[in-house]
C-alpha atoms as a PDB file:
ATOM      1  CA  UNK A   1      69.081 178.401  79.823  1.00  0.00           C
ATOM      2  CA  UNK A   2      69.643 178.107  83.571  1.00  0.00           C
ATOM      3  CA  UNK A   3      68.586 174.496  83.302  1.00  0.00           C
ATOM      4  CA  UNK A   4      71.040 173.579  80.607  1.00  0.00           C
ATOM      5  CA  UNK A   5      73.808 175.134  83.111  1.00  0.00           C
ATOM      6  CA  UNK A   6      72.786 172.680  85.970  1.00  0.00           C
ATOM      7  CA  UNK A   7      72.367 169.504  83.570  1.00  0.00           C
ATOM      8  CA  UNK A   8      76.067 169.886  82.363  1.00  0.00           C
ATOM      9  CA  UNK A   9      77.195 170.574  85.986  1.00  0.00           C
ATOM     10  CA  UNK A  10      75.659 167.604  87.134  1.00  0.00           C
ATOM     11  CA  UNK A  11      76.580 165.241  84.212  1.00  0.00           C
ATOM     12  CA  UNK A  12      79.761 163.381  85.891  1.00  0.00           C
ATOM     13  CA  UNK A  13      77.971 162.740  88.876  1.00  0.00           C
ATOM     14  CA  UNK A  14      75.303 161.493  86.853  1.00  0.00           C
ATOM     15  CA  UNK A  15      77.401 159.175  84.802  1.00  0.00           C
ATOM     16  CA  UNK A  16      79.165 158.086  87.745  1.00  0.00           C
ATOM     17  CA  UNK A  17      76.327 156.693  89.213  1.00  0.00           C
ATOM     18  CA  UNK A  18      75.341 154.515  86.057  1.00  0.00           C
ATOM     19  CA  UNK A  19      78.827 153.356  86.329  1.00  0.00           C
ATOM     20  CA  UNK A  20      78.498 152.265  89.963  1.00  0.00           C
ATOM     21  CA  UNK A  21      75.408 150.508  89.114  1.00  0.00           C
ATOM     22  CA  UNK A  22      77.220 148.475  86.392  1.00  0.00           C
ATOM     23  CA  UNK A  23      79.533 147.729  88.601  1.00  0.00           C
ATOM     24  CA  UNK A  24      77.357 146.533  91.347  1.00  0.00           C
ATOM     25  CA  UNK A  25      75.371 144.266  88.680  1.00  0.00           C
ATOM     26  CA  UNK A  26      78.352 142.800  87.411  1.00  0.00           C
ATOM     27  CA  UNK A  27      79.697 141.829  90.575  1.00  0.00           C
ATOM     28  CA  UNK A  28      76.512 140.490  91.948  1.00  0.00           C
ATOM     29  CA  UNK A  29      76.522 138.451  88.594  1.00  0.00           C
ATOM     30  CA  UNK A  30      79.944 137.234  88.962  1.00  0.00           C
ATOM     31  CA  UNK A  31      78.845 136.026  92.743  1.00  0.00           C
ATOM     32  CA  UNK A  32      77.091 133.174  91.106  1.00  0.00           C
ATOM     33  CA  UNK A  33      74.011 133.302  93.718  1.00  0.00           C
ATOM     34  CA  UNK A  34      71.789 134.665  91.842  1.00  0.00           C
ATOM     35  CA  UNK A  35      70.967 138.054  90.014  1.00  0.00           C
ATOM     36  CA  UNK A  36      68.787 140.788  91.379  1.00  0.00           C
ATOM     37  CA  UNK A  37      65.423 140.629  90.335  1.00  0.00           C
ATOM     38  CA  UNK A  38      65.619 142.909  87.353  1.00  0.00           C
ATOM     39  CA  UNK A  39      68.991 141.158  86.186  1.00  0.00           C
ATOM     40  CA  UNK A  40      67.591 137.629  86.680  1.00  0.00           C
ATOM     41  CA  UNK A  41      64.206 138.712  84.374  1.00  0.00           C
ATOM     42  CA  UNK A  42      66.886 140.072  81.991  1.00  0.00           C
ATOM     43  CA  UNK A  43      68.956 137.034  81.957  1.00  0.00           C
ATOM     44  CA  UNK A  44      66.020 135.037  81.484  1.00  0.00           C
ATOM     45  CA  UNK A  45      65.413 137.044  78.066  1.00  0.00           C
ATOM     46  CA  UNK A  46      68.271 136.761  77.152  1.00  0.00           C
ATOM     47  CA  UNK A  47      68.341 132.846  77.242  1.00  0.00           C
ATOM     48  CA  UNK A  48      65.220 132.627  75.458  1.00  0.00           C
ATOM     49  CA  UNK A  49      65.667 135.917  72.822  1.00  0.00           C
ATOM     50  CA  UNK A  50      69.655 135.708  72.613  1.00  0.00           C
ATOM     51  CA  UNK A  51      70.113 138.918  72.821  1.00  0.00           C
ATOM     52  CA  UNK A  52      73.055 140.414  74.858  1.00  0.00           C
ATOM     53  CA  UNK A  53      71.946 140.815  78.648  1.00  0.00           C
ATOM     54  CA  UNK A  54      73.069 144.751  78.194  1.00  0.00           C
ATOM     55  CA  UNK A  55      70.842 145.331  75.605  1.00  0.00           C
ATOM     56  CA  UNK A  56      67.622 143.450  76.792  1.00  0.00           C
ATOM     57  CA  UNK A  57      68.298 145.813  79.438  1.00  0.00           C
ATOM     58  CA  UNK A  58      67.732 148.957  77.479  1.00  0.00           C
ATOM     59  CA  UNK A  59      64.952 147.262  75.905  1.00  0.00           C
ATOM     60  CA  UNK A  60      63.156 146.451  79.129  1.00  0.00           C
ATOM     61  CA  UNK A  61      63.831 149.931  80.547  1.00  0.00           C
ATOM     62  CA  UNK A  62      61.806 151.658  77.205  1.00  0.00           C
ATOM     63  CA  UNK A  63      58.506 149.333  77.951  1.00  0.00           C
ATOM     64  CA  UNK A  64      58.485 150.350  81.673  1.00  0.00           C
ATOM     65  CA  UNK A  65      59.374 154.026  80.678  1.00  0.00           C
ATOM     66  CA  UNK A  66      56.098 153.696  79.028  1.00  0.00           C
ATOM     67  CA  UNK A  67      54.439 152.669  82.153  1.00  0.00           C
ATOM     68  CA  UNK A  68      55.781 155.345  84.390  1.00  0.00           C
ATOM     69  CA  UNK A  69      54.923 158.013  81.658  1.00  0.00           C
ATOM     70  CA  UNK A  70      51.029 156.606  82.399  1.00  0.00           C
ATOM     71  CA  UNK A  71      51.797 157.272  85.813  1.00  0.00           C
ATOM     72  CA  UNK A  72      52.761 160.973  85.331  1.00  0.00           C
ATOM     73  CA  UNK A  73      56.052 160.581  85.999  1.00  0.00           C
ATOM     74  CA  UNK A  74      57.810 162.368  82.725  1.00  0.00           C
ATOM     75  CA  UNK A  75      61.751 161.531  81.427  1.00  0.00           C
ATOM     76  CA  UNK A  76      64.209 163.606  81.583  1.00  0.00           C
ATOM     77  CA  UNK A  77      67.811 163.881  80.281  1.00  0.00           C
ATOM     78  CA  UNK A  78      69.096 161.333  82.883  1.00  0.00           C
ATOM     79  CA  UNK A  79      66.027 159.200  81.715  1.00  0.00           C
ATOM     80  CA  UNK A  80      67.386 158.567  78.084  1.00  0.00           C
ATOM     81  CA  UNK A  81      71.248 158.490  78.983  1.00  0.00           C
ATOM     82  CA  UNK A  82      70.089 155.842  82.176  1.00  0.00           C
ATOM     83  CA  UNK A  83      68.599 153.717  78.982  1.00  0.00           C
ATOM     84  CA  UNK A  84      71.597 153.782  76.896  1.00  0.00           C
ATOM     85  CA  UNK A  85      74.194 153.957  78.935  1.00  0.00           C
ATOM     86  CA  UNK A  86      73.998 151.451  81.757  1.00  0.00           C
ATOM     87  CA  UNK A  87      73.144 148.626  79.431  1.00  0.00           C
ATOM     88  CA  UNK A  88      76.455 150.420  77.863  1.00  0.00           C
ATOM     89  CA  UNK A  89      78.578 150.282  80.722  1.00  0.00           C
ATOM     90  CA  UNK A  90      77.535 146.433  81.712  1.00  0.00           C
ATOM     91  CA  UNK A  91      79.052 144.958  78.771  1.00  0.00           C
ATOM     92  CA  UNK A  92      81.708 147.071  78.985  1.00  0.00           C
ATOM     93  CA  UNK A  93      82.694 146.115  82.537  1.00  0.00           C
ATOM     94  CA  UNK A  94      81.797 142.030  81.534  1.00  0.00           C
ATOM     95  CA  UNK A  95      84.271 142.606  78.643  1.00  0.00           C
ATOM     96  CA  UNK A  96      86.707 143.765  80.723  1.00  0.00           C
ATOM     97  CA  UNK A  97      86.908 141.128  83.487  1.00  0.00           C
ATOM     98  CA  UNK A  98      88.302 142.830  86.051  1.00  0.00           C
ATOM     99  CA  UNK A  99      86.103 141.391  88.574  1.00  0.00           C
ATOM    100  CA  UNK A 100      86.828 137.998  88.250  1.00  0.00           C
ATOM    101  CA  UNK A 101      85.151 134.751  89.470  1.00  0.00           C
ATOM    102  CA  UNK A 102      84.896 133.833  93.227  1.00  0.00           C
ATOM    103  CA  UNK A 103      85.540 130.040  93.655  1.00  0.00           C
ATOM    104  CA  UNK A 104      85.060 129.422  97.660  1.00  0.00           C
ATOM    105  CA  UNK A 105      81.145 130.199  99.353  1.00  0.00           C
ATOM    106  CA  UNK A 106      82.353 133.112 101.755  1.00  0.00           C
ATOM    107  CA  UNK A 107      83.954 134.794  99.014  1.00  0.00           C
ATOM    108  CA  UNK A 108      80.857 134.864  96.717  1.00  0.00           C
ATOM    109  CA  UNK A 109      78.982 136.393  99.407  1.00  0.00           C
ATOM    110  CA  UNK A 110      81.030 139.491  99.904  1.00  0.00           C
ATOM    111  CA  UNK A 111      80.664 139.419  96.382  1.00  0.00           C
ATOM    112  CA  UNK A 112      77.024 139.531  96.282  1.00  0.00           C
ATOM    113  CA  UNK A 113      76.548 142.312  99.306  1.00  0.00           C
ATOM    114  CA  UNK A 114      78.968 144.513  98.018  1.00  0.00           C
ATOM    115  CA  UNK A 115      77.382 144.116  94.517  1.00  0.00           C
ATOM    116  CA  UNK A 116      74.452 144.867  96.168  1.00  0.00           C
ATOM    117  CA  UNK A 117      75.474 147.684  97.869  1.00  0.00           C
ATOM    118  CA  UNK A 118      77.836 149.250  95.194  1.00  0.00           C
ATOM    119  CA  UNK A 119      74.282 149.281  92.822  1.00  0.00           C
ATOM    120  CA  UNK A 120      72.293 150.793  95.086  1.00  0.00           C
ATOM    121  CA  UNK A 121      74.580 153.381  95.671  1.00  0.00           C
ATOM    122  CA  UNK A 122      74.734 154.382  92.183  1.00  0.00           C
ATOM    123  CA  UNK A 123      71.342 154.357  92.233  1.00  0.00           C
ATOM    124  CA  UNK A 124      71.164 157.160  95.084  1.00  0.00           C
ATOM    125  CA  UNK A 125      73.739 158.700  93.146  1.00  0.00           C
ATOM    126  CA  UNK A 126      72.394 159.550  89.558  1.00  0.00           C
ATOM    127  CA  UNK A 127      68.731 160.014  91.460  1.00  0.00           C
ATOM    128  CA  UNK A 128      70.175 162.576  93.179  1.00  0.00           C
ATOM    129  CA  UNK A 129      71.017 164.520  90.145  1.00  0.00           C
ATOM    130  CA  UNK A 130      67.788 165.236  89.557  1.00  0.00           C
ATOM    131  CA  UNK A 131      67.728 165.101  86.042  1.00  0.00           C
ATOM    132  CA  UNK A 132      65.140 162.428  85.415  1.00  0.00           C
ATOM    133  CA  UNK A 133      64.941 159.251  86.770  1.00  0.00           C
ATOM    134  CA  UNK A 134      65.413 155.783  84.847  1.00  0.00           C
ATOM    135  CA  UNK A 135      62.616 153.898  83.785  1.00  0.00           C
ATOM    136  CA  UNK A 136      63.183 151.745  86.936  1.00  0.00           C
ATOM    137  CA  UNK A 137      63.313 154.025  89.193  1.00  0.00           C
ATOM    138  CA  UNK A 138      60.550 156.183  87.696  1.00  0.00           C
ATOM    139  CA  UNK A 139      58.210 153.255  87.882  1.00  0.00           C
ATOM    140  CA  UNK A 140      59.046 153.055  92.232  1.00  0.00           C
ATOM    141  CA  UNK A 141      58.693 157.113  92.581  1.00  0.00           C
ATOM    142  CA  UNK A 142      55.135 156.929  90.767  1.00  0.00           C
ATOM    143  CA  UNK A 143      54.008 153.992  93.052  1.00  0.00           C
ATOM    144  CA  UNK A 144      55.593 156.128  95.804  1.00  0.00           C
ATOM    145  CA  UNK A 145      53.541 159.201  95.336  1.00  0.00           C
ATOM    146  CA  UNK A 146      50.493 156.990  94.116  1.00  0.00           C
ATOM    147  CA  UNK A 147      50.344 155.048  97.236  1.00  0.00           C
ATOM    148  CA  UNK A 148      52.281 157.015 100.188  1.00  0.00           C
ATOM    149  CA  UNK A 149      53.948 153.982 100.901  1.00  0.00           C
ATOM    150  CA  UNK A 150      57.986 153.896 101.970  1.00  0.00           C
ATOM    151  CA  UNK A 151      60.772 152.853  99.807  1.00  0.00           C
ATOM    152  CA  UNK A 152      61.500 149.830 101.536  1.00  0.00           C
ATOM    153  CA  UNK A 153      57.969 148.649 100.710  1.00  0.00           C
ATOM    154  CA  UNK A 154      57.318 149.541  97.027  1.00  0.00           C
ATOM    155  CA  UNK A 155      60.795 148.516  96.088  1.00  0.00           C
ATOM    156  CA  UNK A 156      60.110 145.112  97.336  1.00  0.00           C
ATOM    157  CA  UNK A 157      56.655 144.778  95.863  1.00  0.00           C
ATOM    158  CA  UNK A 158      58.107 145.133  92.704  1.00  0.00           C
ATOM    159  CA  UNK A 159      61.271 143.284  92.726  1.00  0.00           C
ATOM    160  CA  UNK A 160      59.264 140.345  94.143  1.00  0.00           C
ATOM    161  CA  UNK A 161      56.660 140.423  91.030  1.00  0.00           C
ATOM    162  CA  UNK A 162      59.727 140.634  88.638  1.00  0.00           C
ATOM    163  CA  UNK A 163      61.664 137.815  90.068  1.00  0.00           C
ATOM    164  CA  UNK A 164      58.717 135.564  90.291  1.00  0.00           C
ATOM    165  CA  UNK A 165      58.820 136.496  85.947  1.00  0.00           C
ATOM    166  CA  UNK A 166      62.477 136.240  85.633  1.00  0.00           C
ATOM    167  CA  UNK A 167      62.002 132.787  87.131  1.00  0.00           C
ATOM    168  CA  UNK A 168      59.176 131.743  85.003  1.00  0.00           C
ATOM    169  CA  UNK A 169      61.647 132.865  82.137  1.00  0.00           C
ATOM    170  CA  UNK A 170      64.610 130.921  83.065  1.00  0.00           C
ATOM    171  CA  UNK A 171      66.530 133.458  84.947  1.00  0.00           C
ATOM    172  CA  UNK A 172      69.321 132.400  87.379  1.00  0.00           C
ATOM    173  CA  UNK A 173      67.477 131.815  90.615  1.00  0.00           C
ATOM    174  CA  UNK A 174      69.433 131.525  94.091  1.00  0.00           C
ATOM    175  CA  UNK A 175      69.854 133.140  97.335  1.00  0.00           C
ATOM    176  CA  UNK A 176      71.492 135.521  96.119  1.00  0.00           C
ATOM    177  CA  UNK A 177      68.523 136.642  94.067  1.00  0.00           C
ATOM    178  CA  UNK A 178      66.412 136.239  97.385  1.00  0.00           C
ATOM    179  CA  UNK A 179      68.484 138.640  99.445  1.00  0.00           C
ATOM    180  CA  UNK A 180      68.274 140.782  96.590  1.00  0.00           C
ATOM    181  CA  UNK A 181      64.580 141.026  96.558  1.00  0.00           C
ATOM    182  CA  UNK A 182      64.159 141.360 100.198  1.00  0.00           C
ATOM    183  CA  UNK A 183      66.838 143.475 101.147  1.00  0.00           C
ATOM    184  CA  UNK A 184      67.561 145.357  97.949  1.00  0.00           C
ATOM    185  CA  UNK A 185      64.342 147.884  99.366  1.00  0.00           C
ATOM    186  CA  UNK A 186      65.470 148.093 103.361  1.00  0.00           C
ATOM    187  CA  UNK A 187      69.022 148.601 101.964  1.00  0.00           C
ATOM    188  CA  UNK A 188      67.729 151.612  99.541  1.00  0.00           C
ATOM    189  CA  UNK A 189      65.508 153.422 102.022  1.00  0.00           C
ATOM    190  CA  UNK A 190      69.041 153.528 104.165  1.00  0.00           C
ATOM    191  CA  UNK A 191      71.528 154.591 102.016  1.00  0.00           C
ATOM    192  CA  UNK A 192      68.351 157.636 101.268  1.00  0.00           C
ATOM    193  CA  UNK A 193      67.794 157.890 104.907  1.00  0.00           C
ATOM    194  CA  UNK A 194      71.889 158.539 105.362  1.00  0.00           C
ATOM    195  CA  UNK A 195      72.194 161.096 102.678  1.00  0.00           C
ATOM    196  CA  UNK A 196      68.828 162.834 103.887  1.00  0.00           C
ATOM    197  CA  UNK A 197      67.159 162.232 100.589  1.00  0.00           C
ATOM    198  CA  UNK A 198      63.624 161.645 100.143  1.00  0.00           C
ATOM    199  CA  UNK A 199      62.106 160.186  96.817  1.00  0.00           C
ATOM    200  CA  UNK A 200      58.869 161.600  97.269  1.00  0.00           C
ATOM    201  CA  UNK A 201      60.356 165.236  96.725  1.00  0.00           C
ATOM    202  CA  UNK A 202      62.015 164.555  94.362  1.00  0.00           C
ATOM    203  CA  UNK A 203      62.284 167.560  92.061  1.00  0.00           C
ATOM    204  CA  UNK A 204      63.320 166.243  88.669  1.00  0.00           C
ATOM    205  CA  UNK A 205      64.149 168.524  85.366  1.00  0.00           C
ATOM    206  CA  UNK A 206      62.077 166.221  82.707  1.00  0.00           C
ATOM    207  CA  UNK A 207      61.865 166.748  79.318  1.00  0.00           C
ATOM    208  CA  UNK A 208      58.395 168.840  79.370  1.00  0.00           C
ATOM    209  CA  UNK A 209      60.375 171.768  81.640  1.00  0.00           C
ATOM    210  CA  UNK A 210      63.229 171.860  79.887  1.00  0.00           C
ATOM    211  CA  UNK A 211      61.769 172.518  76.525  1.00  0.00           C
ATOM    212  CA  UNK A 212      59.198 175.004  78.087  1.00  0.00           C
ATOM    213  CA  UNK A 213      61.668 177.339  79.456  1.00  0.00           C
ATOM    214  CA  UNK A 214      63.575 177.033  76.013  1.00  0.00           C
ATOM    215  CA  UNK A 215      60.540 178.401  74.446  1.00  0.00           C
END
């Protein structure tokens, strides 16, 4: 049961991180200059399905779950509650409007790097919980260990293929989304360089663990 004691100890910091990345995406989103890569492929789903841009996120994040799970790397608790709850948490922050719209250029840039950096925080943040990363996330730490490759570079790789689809879909497309994409994986690999914490040792409690030490 020792694993069940470190989940619940871990749970705020966990949830805490989802929130940042809400957050972060909302702000970025309320910048006007363009979404991250993932958030402008979402958007651009969510113009063509309808479909609330919280919940196309969950959707997305099961079919690349899928993908990672190929890639032998397994879910864990902060897997399923990363699916549900930061799709959660973005509508809830949009509802709120707390964040409110920036009218003048130089505004909606500190928007978008703060937005930028508030997400990736979070990121760090629930990844360092170690209780399973989201579907995202789980995707980059296979290609890590597949390849050897840094951070910086995977990240990129695959926020560049997603924009070019959340383009082609009809996502919001602007610098923003650019510096997103290019500096979203430099960014990363710093705030995991700063905390000392290094994705390809990552020691997650998945699913597969958990229910063989409950057996």
């Amino acid at each position: 049961m020792q694993n069940l004691d470190v989940i619940f100890k871990r749970l705020p910091k966990l949830m805490m991180g989802f929130i940042l990345i809400a957050i972060g995406t909302n702000i970025m989103k309320a910048s006007k200059l363009g979404l991250n890569s993932w958030g402008a492929f979402n958007e651009g789903l969510t113009v063509i399905t309808g479909i609330s841009f919280g919940r196309i996120n969950q959707m997305i994040g099961i079919a690349v779950l899928i993908i990672a799970i190929f890639i032998k790397i397994y879910p864990g608790i902060g897997t399923i509650l990363n699916m549900y709850f930061i799709g959660l948490f973005i509508d809830i922050v949009d509802s709120l409007t707390f964040i409110g719209i920036p009218e003048d250029m130089p505004t909606r840039l500190i928007y978008l790097f703060v937005g930028l950096f508030i997400f990736h925080l979070g990121g760090y943040m629930y990844m360092s919980c170690e209780l399973g990363c989201g579907p995202r996330d789980s995707l980059m730490i296979g290609l890590i260990k597949i390849t050897g490759k840094p951070v910086s570079y995977i990240r990129t790789i695959i926020e560049a293929t997603v924009l070019v689809l959340g383009i082609l879909l009809g996502g919001t497309f602007g610098i923003g989304t650019i510096v997103n994409t290019f500096l979203g994986g430099p960014l990363l690999g710093a705030i995991y360089k700063f905390f000392k914490f290094d994705p390809k040792k990552i020691n997650q409690i998945n699913l597969f663990s958990l229910n063989k030490q409950s057996a």
